[in-house]
Amino acid sequence: MMHPVDTVKTRLQSQAIMSGAKAQKNIFQMVRTVWASDGLRGFYRGVSPGITGSLATGATYFGVIESTKTWLENNNPNLSGHWSHFIAGGIGDTLGSFIYVPCEVMKQRMQVQGSSKSWALNATKGNFSQSPGTQMYGYYNGMFHAGSSIWRDHGVKGLYAGYGSTLARDVPFAGLMVTFYEAMKELTVYGKRKYLPDSDLQVSNSFEGLVLGGLSGGFSAYLTTPLDVIKTRLQVQGSTTRYDGWLDAIKKTWDSEGVNGLFKGSVPRIIWYIPASAFTFMAVEFLREHFNKKTDADAETALN
């Protein structure tokens, strides 16, 4: 659902790779550019590796976060509370990164390419900002073509381009999101007890997950935008080697574009993560509540 927003964000952040730091487009200009050159299909380029990576990340993230959090609190009482939430979120995201990062590399390269016609036109006009003597990668017809091409040209290193910067973005993001979510849940309970002690107001866990999940995702997305910018540029650059590692990318981005460069694409990133996180946490709370009810009912039946 949110892939078109992610496409706009990726294109905004990768402009320094595609065309240099000068005359960069804002969000509205980028939307018009994608629509004019590629139409609706341009917004959905790279959706297949995007879905694959999201499935892998979601499964590992929420599959291990509860057990990791429980294990940490039982074995390390000093890490209970927000620290256990942060660490569990980081561990869950790290495990998912082994599948997520190659999918992210393929997705982002397909997103910046758009249609074959517009990619060929940009290559012909020499619109790519690249190092002398280097050549931009060819057009990818689909997910498997992208994966095989990157493997052929760069091996495992190409598929895991920007792996360190991805972890540097996702581990803090995942940790912050879970920490914000759990903290806001505790704050909500405290607020009910203090300001509505006699109220019969009942809010479903699913609705709570929808609202608090969206807020926690939005806050975390904005705070980690600079890390996302660096990750995107390292993964999109290919053989152009404009940046030699993530520290070099940070330095060059800061020198040429300043703070605005590091927060490039922050608005579509927030727009993407608020509904994505909201629906995710709503689903998790819904399933958690119904599975727990079913488990309790099965246990009661077994006892009787």
XYZ file of C-alpha atoms in Angstrom:
304
model
C 0.000 0.000 0.000
C 2.744 2.464 0.933
C 5.279 1.467 -1.732
C 4.666 4.554 -3.953
C 5.574 6.798 -1.000
C 8.733 4.758 -0.459
C 9.610 5.161 -4.145
C 9.362 8.953 -3.876
C 11.489 8.895 -0.708
C 14.159 6.715 -2.353
C 14.354 8.964 -5.415
C 14.601 12.083 -3.274
C 17.440 10.621 -1.228
C 19.375 9.278 -4.216
C 19.393 12.490 -6.273
C 23.025 13.141 -5.335
C 23.906 9.822 -6.979
C 21.699 10.261 -10.018
C 22.252 13.909 -10.861
C 24.564 15.490 -8.300
C 23.793 17.835 -5.433
C 22.632 20.759 -7.605
C 19.059 21.509 -8.674
C 17.514 18.790 -6.537
C 13.738 18.335 -6.642
C 11.350 18.656 -3.717
C 8.697 16.055 -2.925
C 6.004 17.522 -5.193
C 8.382 17.970 -8.122
C 9.551 14.377 -7.700
C 5.985 13.040 -7.738
C 5.320 14.932 -10.982
C 8.600 13.684 -12.481
C 7.858 10.023 -11.730
C 4.304 10.325 -13.057
C 5.339 12.151 -16.230
C 8.177 9.771 -17.121
C 6.893 6.396 -15.879
C 3.214 6.719 -14.971
C 1.640 4.643 -12.201
C 3.995 1.720 -12.840
C 6.936 3.925 -11.937
C 5.673 4.289 -8.377
C 5.477 0.492 -8.022
C 8.897 -0.364 -9.404
C 10.643 -2.727 -6.983
C 7.477 -3.764 -5.173
C 8.283 -7.514 -5.401
C 11.597 -7.399 -3.487
C 9.941 -4.832 -1.201
C 7.189 -7.267 -0.204
C 9.652 -10.159 0.126
C 11.917 -8.159 2.421
C 9.004 -6.911 4.517
C 7.627 -10.427 5.016
C 11.018 -11.716 6.133
C 11.600 -8.776 8.470
C 8.111 -8.895 9.979
C 8.279 -12.628 10.608
C 11.668 -12.558 12.343
C 11.061 -9.228 14.106
C 7.798 -10.130 15.804
C 8.680 -13.826 15.914
C 11.603 -13.318 18.296
C 10.835 -10.025 20.017
C 8.504 -11.445 22.689
C 10.715 -14.418 23.536
C 13.865 -12.261 23.559
C 12.232 -9.666 25.802
C 11.087 -12.360 28.259
C 14.520 -14.018 28.264
C 16.289 -10.710 28.913
C 13.992 -9.777 31.784
C 14.289 -13.222 33.399
C 18.069 -13.518 33.092
C 18.993 -9.859 33.507
C 16.570 -8.101 35.882
C 18.595 -4.886 35.504
C 17.620 -4.791 31.819
C 13.884 -4.921 32.465
C 11.627 -2.182 31.128
C 12.599 0.041 28.205
C 16.123 -1.375 27.807
C 14.785 -4.905 27.266
C 12.328 -3.527 24.671
C 15.119 -1.673 22.851
C 17.510 -4.661 22.817
C 14.788 -7.143 21.791
C 13.728 -4.885 18.922
C 17.326 -4.535 17.755
C 17.973 -8.295 17.866
C 14.761 -9.047 15.968
C 15.643 -6.585 13.230
C 19.234 -7.834 12.968
C 18.059 -11.390 12.289
C 15.691 -10.189 9.576
C 18.439 -8.151 7.904
C 20.071 -11.238 6.347
C 17.126 -11.489 3.941
C 15.977 -7.888 4.077
C 19.205 -6.184 2.910
C 19.565 -7.979 -0.470
C 15.863 -7.304 -1.110
C 16.376 -3.656 -0.179
C 19.327 -3.309 -2.592
C 17.270 -4.770 -5.449
C 14.192 -2.708 -4.538
C 15.961 0.625 -4.365
C 17.893 0.171 -7.598
C 14.673 -0.744 -9.388
C 12.909 2.263 -7.834
C 15.452 4.795 -9.093
C 15.468 3.233 -12.575
C 11.788 3.719 -13.322
C 10.821 2.470 -16.780
C 13.373 1.087 -19.237
C 12.707 4.045 -21.541
C 13.414 6.726 -18.915
C 16.486 4.856 -17.620
C 17.942 4.587 -21.133
C 17.163 8.272 -21.746
C 18.987 9.335 -18.585
C 21.978 7.180 -19.495
C 22.079 8.640 -23.017
C 21.948 12.211 -21.714
C 24.685 11.477 -19.187
C 22.497 12.541 -16.264
C 24.202 10.226 -13.780
C 26.713 11.732 -11.353
C 29.507 9.150 -11.260
C 33.234 8.766 -10.979
C 35.334 9.005 -14.168
C 35.819 5.680 -15.925
C 32.814 4.008 -14.245
C 29.541 2.848 -15.748
C 26.067 2.769 -14.201
C 24.446 -0.657 -13.844
C 22.060 -1.892 -16.543
C 18.286 -1.943 -16.420
C 16.612 -4.659 -14.323
C 13.512 -6.331 -15.783
C 12.418 -7.771 -12.448
C 13.454 -9.011 -9.026
C 15.270 -12.160 -10.168
C 17.011 -10.338 -13.016
C 18.162 -7.688 -10.545
C 19.444 -10.283 -8.078
C 21.291 -12.327 -10.680
C 22.798 -9.208 -12.295
C 24.078 -7.831 -8.997
C 25.450 -11.278 -8.056
C 27.194 -11.595 -11.425
C 28.740 -8.125 -11.294
C 29.574 -7.783 -7.597
C 28.950 -11.118 -5.868
C 27.740 -11.326 -2.271
C 29.258 -7.934 -1.520
C 26.958 -6.302 -4.079
C 23.799 -7.869 -2.638
C 24.818 -6.788 0.853
C 25.914 -3.281 -0.148
C 25.326 -0.892 2.704
C 24.768 -3.748 5.177
C 26.539 -1.927 7.999
C 24.624 1.288 7.328
C 21.365 -0.695 7.183
C 22.002 -2.116 10.661
C 23.109 1.332 11.844
C 19.682 2.608 10.748
C 17.404 -0.335 11.530
C 18.687 -1.421 14.942
C 18.148 2.053 16.477
C 14.870 2.392 14.560
C 13.515 -0.966 15.718
C 14.694 -0.394 19.268
C 13.239 3.118 19.388
C 9.923 2.029 17.888
C 9.360 -0.741 20.431
C 10.565 1.499 23.276
C 8.264 4.367 22.241
C 5.357 1.942 21.807
C 5.751 0.286 25.213
C 6.367 3.657 26.911
C 3.211 5.151 25.394
C 1.212 2.082 26.426
C 2.410 2.571 30.010
C 1.641 6.296 29.777
C -1.872 5.504 28.535
C -2.510 3.174 31.486
C -1.160 5.800 33.892
C -3.364 8.476 32.318
C -6.479 6.318 32.658
C -5.768 5.627 36.340
C -5.014 9.245 37.183
C -7.565 11.180 35.139
C -10.341 8.613 34.555
C -10.290 6.413 37.687
C -14.058 5.823 37.743
C -14.608 5.636 34.001
C -15.925 2.487 32.318
C -14.196 3.498 29.067
C -12.660 0.461 27.409
C -10.318 0.808 24.453
C -9.563 -2.323 22.450
C -5.951 -3.440 22.198
C -6.238 -3.315 18.411
C -7.247 0.356 18.399
C -4.521 1.152 20.918
C -2.011 -0.605 18.691
C -3.253 1.388 15.674
C -2.801 4.798 17.334
C 0.294 4.180 19.447
C 1.971 2.089 16.747
C 1.551 4.907 14.225
C 2.983 7.497 16.607
C 5.949 5.353 17.608
C 6.729 4.562 13.969
C 6.553 8.227 12.958
C 8.844 9.416 15.773
C 11.386 6.661 15.122
C 11.325 7.224 11.357
C 12.123 10.935 11.669
C 14.946 10.452 14.179
C 16.672 7.854 11.984
C 16.239 9.669 8.636
C 19.951 10.674 8.358
C 20.935 7.007 8.691
C 18.364 6.103 6.026
C 19.786 8.700 3.610
C 23.295 7.254 3.945
C 22.063 3.675 3.555
C 20.078 4.531 0.423
C 22.992 6.281 -1.281
C 25.422 3.463 -0.544
C 23.023 0.863 -1.946
C 22.055 2.822 -5.055
C 25.515 3.935 -6.157
C 26.643 0.569 -7.614
C 30.022 0.795 -9.373
C 30.075 4.591 -9.365
C 31.697 4.520 -5.877
C 30.823 8.108 -5.106
C 31.040 7.221 -1.415
C 33.731 5.030 0.128
C 31.842 3.669 3.127
C 29.216 5.190 5.393
C 31.548 7.571 7.253
C 32.700 9.016 3.929
C 29.055 9.254 2.836
C 28.137 11.187 5.976
C 31.048 13.591 5.509
C 30.411 14.253 1.813
C 26.669 14.655 2.324
C 27.241 17.103 5.164
C 29.868 19.077 3.199
C 27.769 19.390 0.035
C 24.202 19.534 1.362
C 24.348 20.199 5.101
C 21.546 19.238 7.490
C 18.951 19.335 4.707
C 20.831 16.633 2.835
C 20.876 14.332 5.855
C 17.121 14.774 6.358
C 16.271 14.424 2.665
C 13.067 12.406 2.248
C 12.055 12.723 5.914
C 8.445 13.683 5.057
C 7.660 10.678 2.803
C 9.557 8.453 5.256
C 7.250 9.579 8.081
C 4.189 9.333 5.807
C 5.270 5.770 4.965
C 5.947 4.614 8.516
C 2.945 6.061 10.385
C 0.310 3.896 8.618
C 2.716 0.974 8.140
C 3.554 0.848 11.865
C -0.057 1.544 12.853
C -1.464 -1.373 10.859
C 1.379 -3.657 11.934
C 0.928 -3.072 15.654
C -2.865 -3.228 15.288
C -2.541 -6.663 13.663
C -0.065 -7.819 16.305
C -2.327 -6.719 19.178
C -5.382 -8.276 17.495
C -3.644 -11.613 16.948
C -2.032 -11.557 20.396
C -5.395 -10.911 22.077
C -7.270 -13.594 20.121
C -4.513 -16.201 20.359
C -4.285 -15.644 24.104
C -8.062 -16.068 24.448
C -7.922 -19.267 22.404
C -4.995 -20.580 24.488
C -6.823 -19.821 27.741
C -9.986 -21.488 26.441
C -8.047 -24.597 25.363
C -6.345 -24.759 28.747
C -9.669 -24.490 30.584
C -11.159 -27.219 28.391
C -8.196 -29.485 29.080
C -8.508 -28.953 32.857
C -12.235 -29.776 32.763
